[in-house]
Each structure stands twice: as C-alpha cells, then as structure tokens.
mmCIF file of C-alpha atoms in Angstrom:
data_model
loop_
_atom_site.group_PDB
_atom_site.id
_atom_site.type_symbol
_atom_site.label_atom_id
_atom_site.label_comp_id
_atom_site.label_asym_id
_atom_site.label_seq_id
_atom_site.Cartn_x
_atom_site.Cartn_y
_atom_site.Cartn_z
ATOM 1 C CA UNK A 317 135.224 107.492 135.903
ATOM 2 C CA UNK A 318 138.789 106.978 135.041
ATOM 3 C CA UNK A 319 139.873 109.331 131.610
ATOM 4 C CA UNK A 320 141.434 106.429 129.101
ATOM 5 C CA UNK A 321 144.873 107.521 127.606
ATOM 6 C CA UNK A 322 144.488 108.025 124.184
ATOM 7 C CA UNK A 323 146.639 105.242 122.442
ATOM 8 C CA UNK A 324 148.368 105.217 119.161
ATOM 9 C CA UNK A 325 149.405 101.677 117.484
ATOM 10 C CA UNK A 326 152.181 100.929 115.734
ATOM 11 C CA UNK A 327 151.496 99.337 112.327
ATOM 12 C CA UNK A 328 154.074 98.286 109.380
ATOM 13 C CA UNK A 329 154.627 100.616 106.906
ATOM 14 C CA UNK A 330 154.497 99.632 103.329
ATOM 15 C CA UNK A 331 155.496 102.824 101.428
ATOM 16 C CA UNK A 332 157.990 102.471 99.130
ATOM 17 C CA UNK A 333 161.200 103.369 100.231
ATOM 18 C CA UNK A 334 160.912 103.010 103.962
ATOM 19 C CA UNK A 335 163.957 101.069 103.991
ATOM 20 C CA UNK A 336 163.514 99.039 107.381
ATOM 21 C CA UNK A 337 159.793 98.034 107.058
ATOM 22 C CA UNK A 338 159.451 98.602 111.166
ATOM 23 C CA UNK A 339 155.648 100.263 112.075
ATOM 24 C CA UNK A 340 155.236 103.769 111.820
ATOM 25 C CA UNK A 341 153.347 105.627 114.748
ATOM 26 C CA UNK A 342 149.749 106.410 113.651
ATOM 27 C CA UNK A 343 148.895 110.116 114.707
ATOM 28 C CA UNK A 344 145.722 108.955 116.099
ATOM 29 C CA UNK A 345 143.851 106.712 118.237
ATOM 30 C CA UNK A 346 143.088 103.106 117.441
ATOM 31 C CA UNK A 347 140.236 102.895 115.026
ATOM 32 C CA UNK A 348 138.463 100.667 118.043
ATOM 33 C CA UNK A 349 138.971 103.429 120.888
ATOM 34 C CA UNK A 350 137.136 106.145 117.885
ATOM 35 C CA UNK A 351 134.015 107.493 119.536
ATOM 36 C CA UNK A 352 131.913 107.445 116.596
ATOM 37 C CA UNK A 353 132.672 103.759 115.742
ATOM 38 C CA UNK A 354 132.213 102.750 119.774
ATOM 39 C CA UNK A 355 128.908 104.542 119.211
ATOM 40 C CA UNK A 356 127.893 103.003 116.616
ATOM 41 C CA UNK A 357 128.652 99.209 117.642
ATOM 42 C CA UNK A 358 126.596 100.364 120.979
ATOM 43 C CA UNK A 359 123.451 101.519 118.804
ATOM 44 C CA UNK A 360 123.811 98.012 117.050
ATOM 45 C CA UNK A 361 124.103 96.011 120.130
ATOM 46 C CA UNK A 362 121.106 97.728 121.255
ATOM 47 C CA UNK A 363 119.016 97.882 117.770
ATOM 48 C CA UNK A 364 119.558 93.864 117.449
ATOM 49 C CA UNK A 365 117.053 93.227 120.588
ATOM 50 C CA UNK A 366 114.370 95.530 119.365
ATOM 51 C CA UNK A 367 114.982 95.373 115.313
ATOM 52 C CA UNK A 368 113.095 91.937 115.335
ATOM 53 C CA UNK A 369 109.924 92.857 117.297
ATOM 54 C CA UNK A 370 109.908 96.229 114.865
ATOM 55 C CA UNK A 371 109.723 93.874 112.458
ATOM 56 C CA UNK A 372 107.317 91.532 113.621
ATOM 57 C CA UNK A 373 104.801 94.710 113.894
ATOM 58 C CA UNK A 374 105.669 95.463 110.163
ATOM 59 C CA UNK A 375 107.872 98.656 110.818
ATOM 60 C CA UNK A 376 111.613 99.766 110.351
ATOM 61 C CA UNK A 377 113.022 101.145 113.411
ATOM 62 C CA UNK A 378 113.136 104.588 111.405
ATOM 63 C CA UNK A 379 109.300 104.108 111.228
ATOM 64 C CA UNK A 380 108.955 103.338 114.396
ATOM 65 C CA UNK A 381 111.300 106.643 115.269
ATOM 66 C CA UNK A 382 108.644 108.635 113.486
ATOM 67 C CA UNK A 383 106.331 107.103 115.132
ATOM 68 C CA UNK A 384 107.205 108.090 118.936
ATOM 69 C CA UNK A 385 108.240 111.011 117.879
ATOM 70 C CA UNK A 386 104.737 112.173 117.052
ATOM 71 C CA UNK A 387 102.836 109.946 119.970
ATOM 72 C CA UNK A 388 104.843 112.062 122.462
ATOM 73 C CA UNK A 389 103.992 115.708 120.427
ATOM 74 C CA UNK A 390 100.861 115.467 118.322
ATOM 75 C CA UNK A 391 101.652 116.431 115.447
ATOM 76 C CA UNK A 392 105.465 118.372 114.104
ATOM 77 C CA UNK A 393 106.710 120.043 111.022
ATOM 78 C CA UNK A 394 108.611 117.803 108.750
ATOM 79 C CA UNK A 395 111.895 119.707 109.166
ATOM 80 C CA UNK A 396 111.615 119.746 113.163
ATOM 81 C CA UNK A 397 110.665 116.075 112.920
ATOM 82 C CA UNK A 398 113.357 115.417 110.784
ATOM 83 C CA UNK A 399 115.988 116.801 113.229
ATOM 84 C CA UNK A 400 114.150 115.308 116.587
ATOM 85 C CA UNK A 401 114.430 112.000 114.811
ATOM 86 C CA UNK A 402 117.873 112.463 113.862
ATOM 87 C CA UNK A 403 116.986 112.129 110.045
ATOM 88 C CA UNK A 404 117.708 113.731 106.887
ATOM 89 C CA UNK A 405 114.779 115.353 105.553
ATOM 90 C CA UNK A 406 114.835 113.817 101.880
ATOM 91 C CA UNK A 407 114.925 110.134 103.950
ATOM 92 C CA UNK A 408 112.054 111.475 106.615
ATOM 93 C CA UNK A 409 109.803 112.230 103.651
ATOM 94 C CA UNK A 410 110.348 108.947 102.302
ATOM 95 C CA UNK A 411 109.349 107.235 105.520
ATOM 96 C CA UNK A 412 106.671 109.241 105.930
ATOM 97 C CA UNK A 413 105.246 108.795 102.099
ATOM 98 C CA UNK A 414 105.424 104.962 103.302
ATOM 99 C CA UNK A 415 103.771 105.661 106.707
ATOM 100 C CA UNK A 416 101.089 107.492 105.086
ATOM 101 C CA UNK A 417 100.030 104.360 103.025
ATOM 102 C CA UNK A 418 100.186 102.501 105.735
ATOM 103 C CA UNK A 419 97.975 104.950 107.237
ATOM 104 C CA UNK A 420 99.969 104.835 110.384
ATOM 105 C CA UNK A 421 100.689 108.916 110.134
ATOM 106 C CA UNK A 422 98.723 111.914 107.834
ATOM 107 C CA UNK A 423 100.507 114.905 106.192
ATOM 108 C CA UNK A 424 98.865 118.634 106.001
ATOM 109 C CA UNK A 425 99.754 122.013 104.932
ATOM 110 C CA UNK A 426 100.499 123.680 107.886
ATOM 111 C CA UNK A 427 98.116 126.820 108.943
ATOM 112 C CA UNK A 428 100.189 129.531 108.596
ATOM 113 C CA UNK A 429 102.919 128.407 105.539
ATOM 114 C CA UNK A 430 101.193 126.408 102.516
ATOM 115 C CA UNK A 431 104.092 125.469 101.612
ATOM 116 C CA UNK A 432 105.251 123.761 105.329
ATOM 117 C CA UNK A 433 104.100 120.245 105.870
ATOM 118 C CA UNK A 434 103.103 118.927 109.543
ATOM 119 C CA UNK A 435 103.041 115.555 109.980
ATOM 120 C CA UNK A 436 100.333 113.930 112.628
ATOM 121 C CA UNK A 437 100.189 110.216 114.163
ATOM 122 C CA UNK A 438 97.000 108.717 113.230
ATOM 123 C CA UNK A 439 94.565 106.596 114.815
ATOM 124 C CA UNK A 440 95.882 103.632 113.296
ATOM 125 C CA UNK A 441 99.646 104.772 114.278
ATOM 126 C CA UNK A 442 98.201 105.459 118.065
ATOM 127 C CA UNK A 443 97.397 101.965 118.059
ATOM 128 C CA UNK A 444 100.422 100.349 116.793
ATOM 129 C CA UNK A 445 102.220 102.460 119.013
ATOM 130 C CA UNK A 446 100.028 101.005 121.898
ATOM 131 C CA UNK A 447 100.951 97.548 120.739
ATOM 132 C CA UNK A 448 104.459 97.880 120.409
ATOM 133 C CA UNK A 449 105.050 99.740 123.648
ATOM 134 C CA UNK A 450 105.327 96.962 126.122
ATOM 135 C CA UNK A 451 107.086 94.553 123.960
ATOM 136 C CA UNK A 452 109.888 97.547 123.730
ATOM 137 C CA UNK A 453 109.801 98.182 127.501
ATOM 138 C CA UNK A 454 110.174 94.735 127.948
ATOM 139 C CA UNK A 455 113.510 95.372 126.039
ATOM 140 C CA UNK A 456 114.421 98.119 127.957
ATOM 141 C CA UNK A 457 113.678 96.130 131.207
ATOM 142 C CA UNK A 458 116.098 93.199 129.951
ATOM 143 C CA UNK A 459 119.127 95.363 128.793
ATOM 144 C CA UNK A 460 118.605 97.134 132.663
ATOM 145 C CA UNK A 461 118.935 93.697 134.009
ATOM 146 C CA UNK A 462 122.465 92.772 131.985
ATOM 147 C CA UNK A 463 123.920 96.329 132.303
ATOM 148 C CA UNK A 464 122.583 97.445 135.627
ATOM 149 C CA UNK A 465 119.905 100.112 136.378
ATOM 150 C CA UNK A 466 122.276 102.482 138.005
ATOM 151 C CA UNK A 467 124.913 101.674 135.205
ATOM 152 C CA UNK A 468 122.263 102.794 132.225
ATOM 153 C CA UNK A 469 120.781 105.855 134.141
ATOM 154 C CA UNK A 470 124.483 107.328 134.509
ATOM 155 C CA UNK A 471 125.123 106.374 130.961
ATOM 156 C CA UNK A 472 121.951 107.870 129.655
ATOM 157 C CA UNK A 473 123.501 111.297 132.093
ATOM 158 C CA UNK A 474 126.675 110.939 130.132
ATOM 159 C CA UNK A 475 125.299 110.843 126.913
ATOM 160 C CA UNK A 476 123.358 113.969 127.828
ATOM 161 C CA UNK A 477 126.049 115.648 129.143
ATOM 162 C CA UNK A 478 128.335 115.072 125.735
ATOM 163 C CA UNK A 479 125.217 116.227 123.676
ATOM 164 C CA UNK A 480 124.668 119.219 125.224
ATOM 165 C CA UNK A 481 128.332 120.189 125.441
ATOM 166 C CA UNK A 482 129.373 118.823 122.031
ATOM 167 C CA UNK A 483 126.196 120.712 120.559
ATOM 168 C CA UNK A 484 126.510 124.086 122.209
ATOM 169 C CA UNK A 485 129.325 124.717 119.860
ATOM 170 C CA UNK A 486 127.076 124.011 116.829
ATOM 171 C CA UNK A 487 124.745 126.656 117.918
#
C-alpha cells in the first residue's frame, strides 16, 4: 500500500494584527487525514449495522462487549475484563451492575483475593449470546460483501500489526 503524504492546509488567520489576513500553514495534518478521528468514523460506520439488532435483543453494544468477552473465556476478573473490552473499569462495573439484573452475567469474590471480583456469563447470557450470534454474522457477512473478503482480512492484519507495534511501547 502506497504511504499518503502527510498534508497541511492552509486556513485564514484571524489573530489580531496579522496584517494581510492570507492562511497561515497549520503544523499538522488535516483534522480528516487524523488517525484517531478516521478510526473513529470507521467504528461508527460499522456500529450503525449492528447497533440496531443490539438493540432489538435489549442490549448496548458495551453489553453485548461484555458479553463475548466472557462466552469466549468463562468467566474474567473485572480489571482484565475491563481492559479486554477496552473499558474503563468505573463504566465496566456499571454495565455489569446492569447485566447482573438482567441476569445475563453473575459477579463473585474471586478464590484467592476477597477483595477481586470475577465476573461469569450466565445461563441466561449463554443464551442471548446464542441468539444474537447469527444475526451479527449475518452483519459481518454483508460488510465482507461491500468491502471485499480479501480487503477486510488484510485490514483486520493491519490493524493487528499497528496494535502490536503501537502497544509494545506502552509495555
């Protein structure tokens, strides 16, 4: 893939005193070539197709985050559940007090720390999970279609590839 030039833009500058009123050169990129903000209209493009079906089953696609999370490992400490789900912990508890009345997930002391709490999918959760599933793969089939298999399984390689590199300096 080609690298892009990184562009600046020209915009008019209305300080006070700068006399000719031409643009002054921004010392950055273009606020639509930023990375987080192209991420983030990406995650929305892709949240709008499944953010109605989430809804239709009666859970926020936070709760629904949770709720993978702990189909694919049994059960996981708040704070490692937090992090997997890319949630702050204060915000995971909250969606987990609301899961819990919903009886979707349970909370226990874990074994060896009192004061550590693992979270576990219930029965309930195990079959909203079951329910939701196909509906969601049905997503993922339809965004394959528009963007191309090959096309999502070499972004999905790229993504991985800036994670790991981009996080090995936060180790």
């Amino acid at each position: 893939m080609m690298d892009r030039p990184v562009r600046t833009e020209r915009v008019a500058d209305s300080r006070p005193g700068n006399g000719e009123g031409g643009g002054a050169k921004l010392p950055m990129r273009a606020f639509a070539r930023s990375l987080p903000m192209q991420l983030l209209r990406a995650r929305e493009a892709v949240m709008r197709r499944f953010r109605p079906m989430l809804h239709s089953h009666g859970v926020t696609e936070q709760q629904w985050r949770v709720i993978r999370a702990l189909v694919e490992s049994e059960a996981a400490e708040i704070g490692a559940l937090a992090q997997r789900c890319c949630i702050l912990p204060a915000s995971l508890t909250r969606i987990v007090d609301t899961l819990e009345e919903k009886k979707l997930v349970t909370r226990r002391p874990h074994p060896a720390d009192q004061r550590r709490v693992v979270v576990e999918v219930s029965a309930a959760g195990r079959r909203l999970f079951q329910a939701v599933a196909p509906h969601s793969e049905a997503h993922y089939r339809e965004i394959a279609a528009l963007v191309g298999a090959e096309r999502l399984d070499a972004f999905y390689a790229m993504l991985d590839d800036i994670i790991e590199r981009l996080g090995a300096n936060q180790r």
